[in-house]
Coordinates of C-alpha atoms in Angstrom, one line a residue:
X203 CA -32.1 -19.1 -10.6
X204 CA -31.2 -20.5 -7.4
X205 CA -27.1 -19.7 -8.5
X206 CA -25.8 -16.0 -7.9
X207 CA -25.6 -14.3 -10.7
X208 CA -21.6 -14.0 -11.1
X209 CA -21.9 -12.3 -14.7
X210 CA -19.7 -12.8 -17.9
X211 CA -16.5 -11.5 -16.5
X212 CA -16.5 -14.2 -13.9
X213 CA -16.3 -17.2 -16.1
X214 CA -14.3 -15.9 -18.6
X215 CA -11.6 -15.4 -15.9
X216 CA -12.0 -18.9 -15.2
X217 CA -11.5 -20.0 -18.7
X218 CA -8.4 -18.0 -18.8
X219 CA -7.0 -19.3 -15.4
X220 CA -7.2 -23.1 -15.9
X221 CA -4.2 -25.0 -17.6
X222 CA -6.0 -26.5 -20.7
X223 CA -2.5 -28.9 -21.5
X224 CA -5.3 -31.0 -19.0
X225 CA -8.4 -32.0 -17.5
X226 CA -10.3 -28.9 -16.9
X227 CA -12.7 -28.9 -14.2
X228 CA -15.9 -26.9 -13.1
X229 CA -18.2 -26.8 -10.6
X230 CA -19.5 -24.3 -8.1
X231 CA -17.2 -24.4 -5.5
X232 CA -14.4 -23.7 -8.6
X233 CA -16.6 -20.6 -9.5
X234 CA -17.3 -19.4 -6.3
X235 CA -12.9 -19.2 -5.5
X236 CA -13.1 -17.3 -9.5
X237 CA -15.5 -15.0 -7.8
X238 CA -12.9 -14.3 -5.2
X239 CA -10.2 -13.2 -7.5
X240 CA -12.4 -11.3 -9.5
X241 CA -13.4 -9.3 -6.6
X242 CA -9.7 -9.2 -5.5
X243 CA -9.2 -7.4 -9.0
X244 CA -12.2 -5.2 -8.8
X245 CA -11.4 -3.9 -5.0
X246 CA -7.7 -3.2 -6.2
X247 CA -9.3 -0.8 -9.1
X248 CA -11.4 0.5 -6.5
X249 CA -8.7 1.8 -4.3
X250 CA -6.4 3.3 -6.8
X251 CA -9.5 5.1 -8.1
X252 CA -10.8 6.5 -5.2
X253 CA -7.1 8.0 -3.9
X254 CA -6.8 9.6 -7.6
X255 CA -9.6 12.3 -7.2
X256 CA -7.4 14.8 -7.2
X257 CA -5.1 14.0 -9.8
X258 CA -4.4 15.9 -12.3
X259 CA -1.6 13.7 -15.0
X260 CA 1.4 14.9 -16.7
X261 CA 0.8 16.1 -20.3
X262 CA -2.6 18.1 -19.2
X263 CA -2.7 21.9 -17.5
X264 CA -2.4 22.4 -13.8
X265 CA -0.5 18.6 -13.7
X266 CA 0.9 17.6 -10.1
X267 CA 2.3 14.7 -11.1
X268 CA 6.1 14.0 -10.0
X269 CA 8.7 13.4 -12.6
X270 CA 10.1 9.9 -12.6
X271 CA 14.0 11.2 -11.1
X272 CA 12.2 12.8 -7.9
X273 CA 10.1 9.6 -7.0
X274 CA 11.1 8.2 -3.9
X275 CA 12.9 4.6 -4.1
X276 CA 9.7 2.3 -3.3
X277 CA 7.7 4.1 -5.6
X278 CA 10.5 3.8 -8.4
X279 CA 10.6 -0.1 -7.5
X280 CA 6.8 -0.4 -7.9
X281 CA 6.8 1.3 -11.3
X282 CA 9.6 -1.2 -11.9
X283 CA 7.3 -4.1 -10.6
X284 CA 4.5 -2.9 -12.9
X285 CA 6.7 -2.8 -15.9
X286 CA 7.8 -6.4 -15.4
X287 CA 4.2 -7.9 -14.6
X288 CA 2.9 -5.8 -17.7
X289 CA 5.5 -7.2 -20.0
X290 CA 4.7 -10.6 -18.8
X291 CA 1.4 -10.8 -19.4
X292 CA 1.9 -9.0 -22.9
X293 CA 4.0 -12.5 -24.2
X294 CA 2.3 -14.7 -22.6
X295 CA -1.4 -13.3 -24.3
X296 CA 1.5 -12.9 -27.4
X297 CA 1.3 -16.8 -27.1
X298 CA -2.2 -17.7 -25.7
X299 CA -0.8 -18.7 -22.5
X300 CA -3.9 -17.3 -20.7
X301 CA -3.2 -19.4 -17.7
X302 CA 0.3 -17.2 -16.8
X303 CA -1.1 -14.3 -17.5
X304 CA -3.9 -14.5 -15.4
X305 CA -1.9 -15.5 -12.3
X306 CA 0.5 -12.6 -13.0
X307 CA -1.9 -9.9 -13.0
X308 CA -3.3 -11.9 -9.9
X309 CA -0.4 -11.8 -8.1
X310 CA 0.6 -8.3 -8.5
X311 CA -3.1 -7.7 -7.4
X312 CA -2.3 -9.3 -4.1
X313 CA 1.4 -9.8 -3.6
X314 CA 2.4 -6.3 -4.9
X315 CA -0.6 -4.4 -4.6
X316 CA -2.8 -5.3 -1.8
X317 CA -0.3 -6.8 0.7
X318 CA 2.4 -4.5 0.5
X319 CA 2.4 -1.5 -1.2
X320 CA -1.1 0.3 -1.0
X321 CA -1.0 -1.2 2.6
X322 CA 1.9 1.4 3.1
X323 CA 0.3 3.9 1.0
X324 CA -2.4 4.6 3.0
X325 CA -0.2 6.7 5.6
X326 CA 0.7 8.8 2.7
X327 CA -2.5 9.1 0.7
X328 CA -4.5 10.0 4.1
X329 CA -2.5 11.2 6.9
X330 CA -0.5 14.1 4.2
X331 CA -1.1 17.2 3.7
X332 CA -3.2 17.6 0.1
X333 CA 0.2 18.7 -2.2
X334 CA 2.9 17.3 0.0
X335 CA 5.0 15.9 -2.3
X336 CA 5.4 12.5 -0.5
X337 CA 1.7 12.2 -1.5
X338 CA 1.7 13.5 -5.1
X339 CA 4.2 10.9 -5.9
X340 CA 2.0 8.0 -4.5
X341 CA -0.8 9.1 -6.4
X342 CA 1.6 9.2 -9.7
X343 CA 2.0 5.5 -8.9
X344 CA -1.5 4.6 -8.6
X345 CA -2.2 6.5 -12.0
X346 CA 0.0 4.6 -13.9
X347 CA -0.8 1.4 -12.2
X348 CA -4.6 1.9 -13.0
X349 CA -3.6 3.0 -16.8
X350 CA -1.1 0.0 -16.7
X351 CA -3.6 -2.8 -15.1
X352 CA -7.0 -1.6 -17.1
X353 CA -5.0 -1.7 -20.3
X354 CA -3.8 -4.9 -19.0
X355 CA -7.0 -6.9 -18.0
X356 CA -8.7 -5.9 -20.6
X357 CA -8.4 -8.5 -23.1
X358 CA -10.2 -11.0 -20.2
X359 CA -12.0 -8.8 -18.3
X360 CA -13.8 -6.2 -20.6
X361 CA -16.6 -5.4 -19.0
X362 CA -14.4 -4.8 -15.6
X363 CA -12.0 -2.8 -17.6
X364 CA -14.3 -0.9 -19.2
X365 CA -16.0 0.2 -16.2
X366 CA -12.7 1.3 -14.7
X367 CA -11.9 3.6 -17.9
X368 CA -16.0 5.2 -17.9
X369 CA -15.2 6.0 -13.5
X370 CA -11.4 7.2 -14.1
X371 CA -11.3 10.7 -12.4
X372 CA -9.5 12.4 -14.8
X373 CA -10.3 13.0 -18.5
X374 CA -9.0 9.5 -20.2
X375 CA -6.9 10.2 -23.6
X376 CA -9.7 7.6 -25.5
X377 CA -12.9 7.2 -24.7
X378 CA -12.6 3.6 -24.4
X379 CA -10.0 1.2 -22.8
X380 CA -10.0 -0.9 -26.2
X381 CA -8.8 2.5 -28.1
X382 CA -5.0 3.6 -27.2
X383 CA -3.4 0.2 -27.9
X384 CA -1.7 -1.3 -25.2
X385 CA 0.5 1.6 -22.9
X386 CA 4.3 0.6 -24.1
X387 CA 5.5 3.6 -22.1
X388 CA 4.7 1.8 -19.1
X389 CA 6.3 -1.4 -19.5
X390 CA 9.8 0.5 -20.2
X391 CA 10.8 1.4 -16.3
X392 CA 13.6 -0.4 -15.1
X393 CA 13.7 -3.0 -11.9
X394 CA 14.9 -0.8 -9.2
X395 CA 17.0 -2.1 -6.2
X396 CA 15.3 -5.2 -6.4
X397 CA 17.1 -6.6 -3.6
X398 CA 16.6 -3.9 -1.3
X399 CA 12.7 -4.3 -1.4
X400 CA 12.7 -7.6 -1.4
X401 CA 14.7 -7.7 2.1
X402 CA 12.9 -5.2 3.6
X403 CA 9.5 -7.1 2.3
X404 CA 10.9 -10.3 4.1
X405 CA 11.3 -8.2 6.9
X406 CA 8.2 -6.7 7.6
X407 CA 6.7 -10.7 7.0
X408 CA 8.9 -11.5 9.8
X409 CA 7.8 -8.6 12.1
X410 CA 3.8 -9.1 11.4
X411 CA 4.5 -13.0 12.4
X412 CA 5.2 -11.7 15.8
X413 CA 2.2 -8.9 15.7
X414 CA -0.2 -12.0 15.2
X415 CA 0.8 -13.1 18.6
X416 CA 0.9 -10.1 20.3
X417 CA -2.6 -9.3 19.0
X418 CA -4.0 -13.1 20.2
X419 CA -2.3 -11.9 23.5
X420 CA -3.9 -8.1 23.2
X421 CA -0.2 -6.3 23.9
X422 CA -1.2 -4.3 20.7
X423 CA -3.9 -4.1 18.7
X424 CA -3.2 -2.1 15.3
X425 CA 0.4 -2.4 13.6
X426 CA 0.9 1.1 15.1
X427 CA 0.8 0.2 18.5
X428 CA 3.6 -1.8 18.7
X429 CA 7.4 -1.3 18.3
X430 CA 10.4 -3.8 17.1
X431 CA 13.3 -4.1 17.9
X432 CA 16.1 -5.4 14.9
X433 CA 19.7 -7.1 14.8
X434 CA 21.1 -7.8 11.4
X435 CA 23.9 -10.3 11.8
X436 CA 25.0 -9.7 8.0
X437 CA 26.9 -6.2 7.9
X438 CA 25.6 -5.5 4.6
X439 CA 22.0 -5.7 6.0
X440 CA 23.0 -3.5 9.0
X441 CA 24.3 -0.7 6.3
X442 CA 20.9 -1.3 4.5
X443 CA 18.6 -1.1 7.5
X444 CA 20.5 2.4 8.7
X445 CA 20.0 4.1 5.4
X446 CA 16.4 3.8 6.1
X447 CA 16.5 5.0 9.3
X448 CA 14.3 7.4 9.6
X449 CA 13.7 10.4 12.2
X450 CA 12.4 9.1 15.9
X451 CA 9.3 11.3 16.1
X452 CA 7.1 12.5 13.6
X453 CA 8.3 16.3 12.8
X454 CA 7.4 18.2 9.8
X455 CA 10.1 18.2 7.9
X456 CA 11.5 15.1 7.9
X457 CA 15.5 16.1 9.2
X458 CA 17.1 12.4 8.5
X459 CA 15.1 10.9 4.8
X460 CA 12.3 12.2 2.4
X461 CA 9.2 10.5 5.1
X462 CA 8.4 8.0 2.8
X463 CA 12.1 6.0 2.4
X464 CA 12.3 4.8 6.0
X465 CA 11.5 2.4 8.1
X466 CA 8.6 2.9 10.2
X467 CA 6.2 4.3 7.7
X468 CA 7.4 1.1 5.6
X469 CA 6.8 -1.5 8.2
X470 CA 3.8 0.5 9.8
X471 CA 5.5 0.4 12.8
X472 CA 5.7 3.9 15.5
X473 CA 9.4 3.1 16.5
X474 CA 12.2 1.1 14.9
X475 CA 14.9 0.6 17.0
X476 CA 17.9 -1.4 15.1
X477 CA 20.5 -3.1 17.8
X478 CA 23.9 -4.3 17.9
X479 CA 23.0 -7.6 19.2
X480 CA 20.7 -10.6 19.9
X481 CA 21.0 -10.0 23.3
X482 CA 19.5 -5.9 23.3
X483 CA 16.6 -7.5 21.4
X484 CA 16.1 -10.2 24.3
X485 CA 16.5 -7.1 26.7
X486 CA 13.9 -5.0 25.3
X487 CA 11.3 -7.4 24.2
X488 CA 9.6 -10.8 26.2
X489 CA 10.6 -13.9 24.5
X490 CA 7.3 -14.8 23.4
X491 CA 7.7 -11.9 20.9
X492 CA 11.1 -13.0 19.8
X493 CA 12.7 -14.4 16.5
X494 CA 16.1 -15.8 16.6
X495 CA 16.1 -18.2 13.9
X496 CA 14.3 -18.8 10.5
X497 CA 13.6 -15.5 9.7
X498 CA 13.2 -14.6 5.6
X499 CA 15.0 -11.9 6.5
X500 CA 17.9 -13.3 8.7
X501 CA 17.5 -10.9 11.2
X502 CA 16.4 -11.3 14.7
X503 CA 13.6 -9.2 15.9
X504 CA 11.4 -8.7 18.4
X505 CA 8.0 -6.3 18.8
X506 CA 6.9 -5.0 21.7
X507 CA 4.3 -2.2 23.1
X508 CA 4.8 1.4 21.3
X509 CA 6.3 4.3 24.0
X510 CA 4.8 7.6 24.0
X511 CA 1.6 8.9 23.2
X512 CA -0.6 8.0 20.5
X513 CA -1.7 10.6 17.5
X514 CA -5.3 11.7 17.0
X515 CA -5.5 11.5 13.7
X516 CA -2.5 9.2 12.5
X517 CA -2.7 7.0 14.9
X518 CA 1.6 6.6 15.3
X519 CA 2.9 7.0 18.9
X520 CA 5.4 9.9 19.8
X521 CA 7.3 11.6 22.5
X522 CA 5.9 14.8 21.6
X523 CA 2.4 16.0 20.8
X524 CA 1.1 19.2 19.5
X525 CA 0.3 19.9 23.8
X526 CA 4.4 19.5 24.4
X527 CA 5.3 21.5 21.3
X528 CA 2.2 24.5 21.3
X529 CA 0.8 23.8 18.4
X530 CA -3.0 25.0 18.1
X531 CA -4.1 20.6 18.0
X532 CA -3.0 19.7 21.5
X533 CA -3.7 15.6 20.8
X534 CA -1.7 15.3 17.5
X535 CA 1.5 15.0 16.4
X536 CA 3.7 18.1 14.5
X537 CA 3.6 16.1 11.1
X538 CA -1.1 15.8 11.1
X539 CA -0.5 20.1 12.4
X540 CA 1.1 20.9 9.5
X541 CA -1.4 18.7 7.6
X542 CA -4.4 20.5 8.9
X543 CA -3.1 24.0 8.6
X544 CA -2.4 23.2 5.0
X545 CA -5.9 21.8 4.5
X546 CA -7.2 25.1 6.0
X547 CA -5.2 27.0 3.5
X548 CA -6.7 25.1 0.2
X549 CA -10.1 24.9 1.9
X550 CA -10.1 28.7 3.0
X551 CA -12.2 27.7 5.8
X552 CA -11.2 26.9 9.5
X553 CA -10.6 22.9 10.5
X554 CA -13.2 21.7 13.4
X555 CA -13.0 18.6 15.3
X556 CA -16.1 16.9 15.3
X557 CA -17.6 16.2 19.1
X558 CA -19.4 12.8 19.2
X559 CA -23.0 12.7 20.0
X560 CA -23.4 11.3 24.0
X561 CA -24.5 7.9 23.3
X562 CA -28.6 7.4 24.1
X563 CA -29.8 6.2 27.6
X564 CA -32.3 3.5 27.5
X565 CA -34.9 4.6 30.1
X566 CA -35.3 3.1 33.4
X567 CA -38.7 1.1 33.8
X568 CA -40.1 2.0 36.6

């Protein structure tokens, strides 16, 4: 009585994540870091169930999912990341090697998931406008990863996996996540330029090294406030980095790429500015906030305080607000306008800012 009560799920995931070729060991500190990933799990199912409300899939009437060919590149490499993780831990269950497929699904969780690609999803999921397809395509994404890691989990976590199948909100094609098999057609897409993701991944590491700093130092505070400045010694990395460079403020529609294939909404940056030397990164940047050497990504880079003026609502700083372009929402950019006027369009009702409450005086004693 005196232990939490961690529940069934919990220690089977611990049976399946020790290496039983060994000594296998227990105790509560070894539950308690179980716990962890278990939650790790659960909040990941969380997420991608709570930004699929209104989701309608492919196959059933009114669908706005996106077809596969008009997915933007990061989403066709995360369906590509979910095939490979699913296919690894269907052989290694194939051969009871519980252990890898535990850390698989784990580190797709985390690695994948939770540290890179719903981190960037957010912008998309929350600052676009309801159908924009730039948002329609994340949330085709986060469908097939929730199919894909329920289906997946299943076998060690049922009672998880069935709780995710009984909240999905859509209409499931069983009623249970044990009926259906396990989803083939999801372990079928291909890798997808592999090596341009995992650059730009090593590249945004590299830049949020130099955030922690400026954050201990209070220069910036959220990701958005800051800017970075980029030199790619390696030609092929400069070619790479200019083909996802995207428009300098945030207009509605994007001129340059599709707004979701670029830099800044990728590294959660306002401005990317990409340099033809070491020396215009020393120029624009202090050398605290520099990186010259040992870079994953080879590049140098520096980070620095965000120009312009910061966005109401989506929190990315511009040259130009709705104020400097006359747009009815005077403190936000073009790109959260458009969003608003089409939410007032679906909604049929007119968009009000909410005015905070004065905060209470405490009375004087007298």
């Amino acid at each position: 009585k005196l232990q939490p009560a961690y529940g069934a799920d919990v220690l089977r995931l611990w049976v399946a994540s020790v290496d039983y070729s060994g000594d296998v060991c227990i105790g509560d500190n070894i539950i308690k870091q179980t716990f962890e990933s278990y939650r790790k799990l659960r909040n990941t199912a969380r997420y991608l169930i709570g930004n699929l409300a209104d989701f309608v899939p492919e196959g059933r009437e009114g669908s706005n999912a996106v077809p596969y060919e008009e997915l933007p590149s990061i989403d066709k490499w995360m369906l590509g990341r979910l095939s490979a993780t699913l296919n690894e831990v269907n052989e290694a269950s194939d051969d009871f090697l519980f252990n890898p497929a535990t850390q698989a699904l784990l580190r797709f969780a985390s690695a994948d998931l939770s540290n890179f690609y719903l981190d960037v999803a957010k912008d998309r999921m929350y600052i676009s406008a309801l159908d924009d397809p730039r948002r329609r395509s994340c949330q085709t994404v986060l469908h097939a990863i929730l199919e894909g890691f329920s289906k997946s989990v299943a076998p060690i976590l049922p009672h998880m996996a069935e709780d995710i199948w009984q909240n999905l909100p859509y209409e499931a094609d069983t009623k249970s996540v044990f009926e259906g098999g396990f989803p083939t057609q999801l372990t079928e897409f291909a890798e997808h330029e592999e090596e341009t993701w995992t650059f730009i991944r090593n590249l945004r590491d590299d830049i949020n090294k130099l955030l922690e700093g400026a954050r201990n130092d209070k220069m910036v505070g959220a990701s958005l406030d800051a800017a970075c400045y980029v030199y790619a010694p390696d030609e092929k990395a400069r070619e790479l980095l200019n083909s996802l460079d995207g428009d300098r403020g945030l207009v509605f529609p994007p001129e340059k790429l599709n707004g979701v294939d670029e830099l800044r909404t990728i590294l959660m940056l306002s401005q990317v500015n990409l340099v033809d030397s070491e020396a215009d990164v020393a120029s624009a940047c202090e050398e605290q906030y520099i990186a010259t050497s040992g870079t994953l990504s080879g590049c140098v880079v520096g980070v620095k305080k965000a120009d312009g003026e910061k966005c109401a609502r989506c929190w990315f700083y511009g040259e130009q607000l709705g104020a400097d372009l006359g747009l009815e929402h005077t403190d936000i950019c073009q790109r959260c306008n458009h969003a608003i006027g089409e939410w007032e369009k679906v909604k049929g009702t007119k968009f009000v800012k909410a005015v905070p409450e004065p905060e209470a005086v405490e009375p004087v004693a007298k």
